């Protein structure tokens, strides 16, 4: 029983992240499929959350996808400036 408690406590951070997941969050695969369109909306001055609320929710909680978003946004901004 002590071992079971320790094993359960070890998994709490992952469980807490799972329970905090927004039900609108489509997951990494879906985000990657639509990230270019999302970035285009940002560059156009539109609010991408209106079109892609789930993607926005995902970007708030997934650091790797948020980094991909930041990188693509920076790349396209640089390309349009140069």
XYZ file of N, CA, C and O in Angstrom:
328
model
N 0.828 -1.203 0.000
C 0.000 0.000 0.000
C 0.868 1.261 0.000
O 0.550 2.226 -0.650
N 2.004 1.246 0.697
C 2.926 2.372 0.662
C 3.533 2.540 -0.719
O 3.746 3.645 -1.203
N 3.818 1.418 -1.366
C 4.368 1.443 -2.720
C 3.341 2.005 -3.697
O 3.662 2.806 -4.570
N 2.105 1.608 -3.548
C 1.035 2.101 -4.421
C 0.877 3.610 -4.267
O 0.734 4.328 -5.269
N 0.947 4.097 -3.056
C 0.839 5.538 -2.823
C 1.993 6.277 -3.487
O 1.790 7.288 -4.157
N 3.224 5.776 -3.334
C 4.387 6.412 -3.972
C 4.244 6.418 -5.492
O 4.523 7.407 -6.148
N 3.797 5.301 -6.059
C 3.614 5.220 -7.510
C 2.543 6.211 -7.975
O 2.690 6.861 -9.003
N 1.487 6.336 -7.219
C 0.417 7.266 -7.564
C 0.911 8.700 -7.496
O 0.651 9.497 -8.399
N 1.657 9.028 -6.463
C 2.166 10.389 -6.305
C 3.160 10.749 -7.407
O 3.235 11.901 -7.816
N 3.910 9.777 -7.905
C 4.855 10.041 -8.987
C 4.142 10.468 -10.265
O 4.690 11.193 -11.081
N 2.915 10.033 -10.456
C 2.176 10.323 -11.674
C 1.278 11.561 -11.546
O 0.647 11.951 -12.521
N 1.256 12.188 -10.404
C 0.373 13.335 -10.208
C 0.648 14.494 -11.161
O -0.300 15.065 -11.703
N 1.892 14.908 -11.412
C 2.093 16.021 -12.340
C 1.501 15.740 -13.728
O 0.851 16.602 -14.316
N 1.684 14.549 -14.239
C 1.119 14.200 -15.542
C -0.406 14.191 -15.471
O -1.085 14.670 -16.389
N -0.945 13.674 -14.392
C -2.392 13.642 -14.224
C -2.956 15.059 -14.127
O -3.972 15.372 -14.744
N -2.285 15.918 -13.387
C -2.741 17.306 -13.267
C -2.739 18.005 -14.623
O -3.672 18.728 -14.958
N -1.684 17.789 -15.431
C -1.638 18.387 -16.771
C -2.789 17.874 -17.620
O -3.432 18.626 -18.335
N -3.060 16.573 -17.522
C -4.149 15.984 -18.294
C -5.488 16.581 -17.880
O -6.308 16.927 -18.723
N -5.718 16.727 -16.599
C -6.992 17.244 -16.116
C -7.186 18.719 -16.454
O -8.311 19.183 -16.588
N -6.078 19.451 -16.623
C -6.169 20.863 -16.984
C -6.290 21.063 -18.490
O -6.447 22.176 -18.962
N -6.195 20.006 -19.272
C -6.271 20.119 -20.725
C -7.631 20.668 -21.128
O -8.665 20.189 -20.691
N -7.595 21.676 -21.966
C -8.821 22.279 -22.473
C -9.528 21.269 -23.374
O -8.904 20.697 -24.268
N -10.815 21.048 -23.179
C -11.524 20.076 -24.020
C -11.538 20.478 -25.500
O -11.765 19.642 -26.360
N -11.273 21.751 -25.795
C -11.213 22.199 -27.182
C -9.853 21.924 -27.813
O -9.695 22.062 -29.016
N -8.871 21.532 -27.014
C -7.510 21.324 -27.501
C -7.488 20.172 -28.505
O -7.802 19.044 -28.172
N -7.101 20.454 -29.759
C -7.128 19.411 -30.781
C -5.906 18.495 -30.777
O -5.895 17.476 -31.455
N -4.865 18.864 -30.053
C -3.654 18.057 -30.016
C -2.624 18.528 -31.031
O -2.919 19.287 -31.951
N -1.405 18.070 -30.850
C -0.267 18.528 -31.653
C -0.445 18.260 -33.148
O -0.110 19.113 -33.973
N -0.922 17.096 -33.500
C -1.032 16.740 -34.925
C -1.958 17.705 -35.663
O -1.619 18.207 -36.738
N -3.107 17.984 -35.089
C -4.049 18.918 -35.715
C -3.471 20.330 -35.768
O -3.677 21.052 -36.737
N -2.773 20.717 -34.725
C -2.160 22.048 -34.699
C -1.170 22.190 -35.849
O -1.178 23.186 -36.575
N -0.336 21.184 -36.048
C 0.660 21.259 -37.112
C 0.009 21.328 -38.495
O 0.531 21.975 -39.401
N -1.159 20.725 -38.648
C -1.863 20.760 -39.929
C -2.392 22.161 -40.259
O -2.568 22.493 -41.418
N -2.662 22.955 -39.237
C -3.286 24.262 -39.449
C -2.418 25.443 -39.026
O -2.856 26.586 -39.108
N -1.200 25.170 -38.584
C -0.364 26.230 -38.044
C -0.058 27.319 -39.071
O -0.067 28.498 -38.741
N 0.151 26.941 -40.310
C 0.457 27.947 -41.332
C -0.708 28.908 -41.534
O -0.519 30.119 -41.626
N -1.931 28.389 -41.570
C -3.110 29.252 -41.718
C -3.289 30.145 -40.491
O -3.660 31.323 -40.610
N -2.995 29.608 -39.325
C -3.092 30.364 -38.075
C -2.111 31.538 -38.103
O -2.472 32.673 -37.787
N -0.874 31.264 -38.516
C 0.150 32.304 -38.588
C -0.240 33.357 -39.625
O -0.055 34.558 -39.396
N -0.804 32.937 -40.748
C -1.244 33.885 -41.773
C -2.301 34.837 -41.216
O -2.305 36.027 -41.536
N -3.203 34.330 -40.389
C -4.207 35.194 -39.758
C -3.537 36.217 -38.843
O -3.919 37.396 -38.831
N -2.554 35.774 -38.070
C -1.826 36.688 -37.185
C -1.161 37.780 -38.015
O -1.251 38.973 -37.703
N -0.496 37.388 -39.090
C 0.204 38.350 -39.945
C -0.759 39.331 -40.619
O -0.400 40.472 -40.882
N -1.979 38.882 -40.864
C -2.989 39.736 -41.490
C -3.661 40.671 -40.485
O -4.472 41.513 -40.860
N -3.321 40.513 -39.200
C -3.914 41.362 -38.172
C -5.255 40.865 -37.671
O -5.945 41.554 -36.927
N -5.622 39.664 -38.059
C -6.888 39.076 -37.608
C -6.677 38.375 -36.262
O -5.545 38.151 -35.841
N -7.775 38.049 -35.615
C -7.720 37.311 -34.353
C -7.881 35.825 -34.671
O -8.990 35.367 -34.941
N -6.792 35.052 -34.660
C -6.892 33.643 -35.037
C -7.734 32.808 -34.080
O -8.233 31.754 -34.453
N -7.918 33.294 -32.874
C -8.717 32.539 -31.904
C -10.173 32.438 -32.341
O -10.859 31.463 -32.024
N -10.642 33.409 -33.113
C -12.022 33.348 -33.603
C -12.216 32.193 -34.577
O -13.265 31.556 -34.604
N -11.197 31.921 -35.377
C -11.272 30.855 -36.362
C -10.807 29.522 -35.794
O -11.364 28.473 -36.126
N -9.785 29.564 -34.963
C -9.165 28.355 -34.419
C -9.077 28.406 -32.890
O -7.977 28.464 -32.325
N -10.208 28.371 -32.195
C -10.146 28.462 -30.725
C -9.397 27.293 -30.088
O -8.672 27.475 -29.114
N -9.538 26.108 -30.640
C -8.843 24.951 -30.088
C -7.342 25.045 -30.271
O -6.566 24.680 -29.389
N -6.934 25.540 -31.418
C -5.509 25.698 -31.688
C -4.908 26.707 -30.724
O -3.824 26.493 -30.180
N -5.624 27.791 -30.487
C -5.162 28.794 -29.527
C -5.019 28.177 -28.139
O -4.021 28.401 -27.454
N -6.003 27.386 -27.736
C -5.944 26.721 -26.430
C -4.728 25.805 -26.354
O -4.029 25.772 -25.334
N -4.451 25.100 -27.429
C -3.312 24.193 -27.443
C -1.993 24.956 -27.339
O -1.096 24.563 -26.594
N -1.870 26.042 -28.079
C -0.628 26.813 -28.060
C -0.333 27.392 -26.684
O 0.820 27.624 -26.338
N -1.362 27.626 -25.899
C -1.171 28.155 -24.542
C -0.569 27.124 -23.601
O 0.036 27.483 -22.590
N -0.750 25.850 -23.924
C -0.325 24.815 -22.982
C 0.783 23.904 -23.500
O 1.347 23.139 -22.729
N 1.108 23.975 -24.787
C 2.107 23.067 -25.365
C 3.325 23.868 -25.814
O 3.298 24.524 -26.869
N 4.376 23.805 -25.033
C 5.588 24.570 -25.340
C 6.197 24.222 -26.693
O 6.579 25.128 -27.438
N 6.314 22.948 -27.071
C 6.898 22.655 -28.381
C 6.100 23.255 -29.542
O 6.676 23.806 -30.482
N 4.790 23.177 -29.482
C 3.966 23.754 -30.551
C 4.037 25.283 -30.525
O 4.064 25.924 -31.576
N 4.084 25.865 -29.334
C 4.217 27.320 -29.231
C 5.550 27.780 -29.813
O 5.621 28.819 -30.479
N 6.602 26.992 -29.610
C 7.901 27.316 -30.194
C 7.848 27.231 -31.719
O 8.418 28.072 -32.413
N 7.151 26.230 -32.247
C 6.983 26.122 -33.703
C 6.215 27.326 -34.240
O 6.558 27.878 -35.281
N 5.178 27.737 -33.524
C 4.410 28.919 -33.918
C 5.303 30.151 -33.942
O 5.331 30.895 -34.929
N 6.058 30.365 -32.872
C 6.939 31.533 -32.794
C 7.962 31.531 -33.925
O 8.236 32.568 -34.535
N 8.530 30.360 -34.199
C 9.526 30.250 -35.256
C 8.953 30.538 -36.631
O 9.551 31.276 -37.434
N 7.777 29.966 -36.915
C 7.142 30.198 -38.218
C 6.727 31.651 -38.366
O 6.931 32.262 -39.427
N 6.203 32.232 -37.310
C 5.811 33.643 -37.345
C 7.021 34.523 -37.616
O 6.978 35.424 -38.475
N 8.117 34.273 -36.919
C 9.336 35.066 -37.120
C 9.873 34.900 -38.532
O 10.277 35.882 -39.186
N 9.864 33.684 -39.039
C 10.356 33.414 -40.389
C 9.534 34.157 -41.427
O 10.102 34.810 -42.333
N 8.221 34.108 -41.307
C 7.379 34.787 -42.282
C 7.426 36.308 -42.152
O 7.341 37.015 -43.152
N 7.605 36.792 -40.949
C 7.776 38.251 -40.761
C 9.070 38.705 -41.410
O 9.110 39.740 -42.080
N 10.134 37.960 -41.193
C 11.425 38.291 -41.813
C 11.331 38.229 -43.341
O 11.871 39.078 -44.039
N 10.647 37.231 -43.855
C 10.515 37.068 -45.301
C 9.735 38.223 -45.920
O 10.074 38.705 -47.008
N 8.697 38.692 -45.213
C 7.895 39.789 -45.766
C 8.602 41.138 -45.596
O 8.360 42.068 -46.358
N 9.496 41.234 -44.637
C 10.262 42.483 -44.431
C 11.426 42.608 -45.410
O 11.870 43.696 -45.722
N 11.933 41.476 -45.876
C 13.133 41.490 -46.704
C 12.824 41.386 -48.112
O 12.861 41.850 -49.112
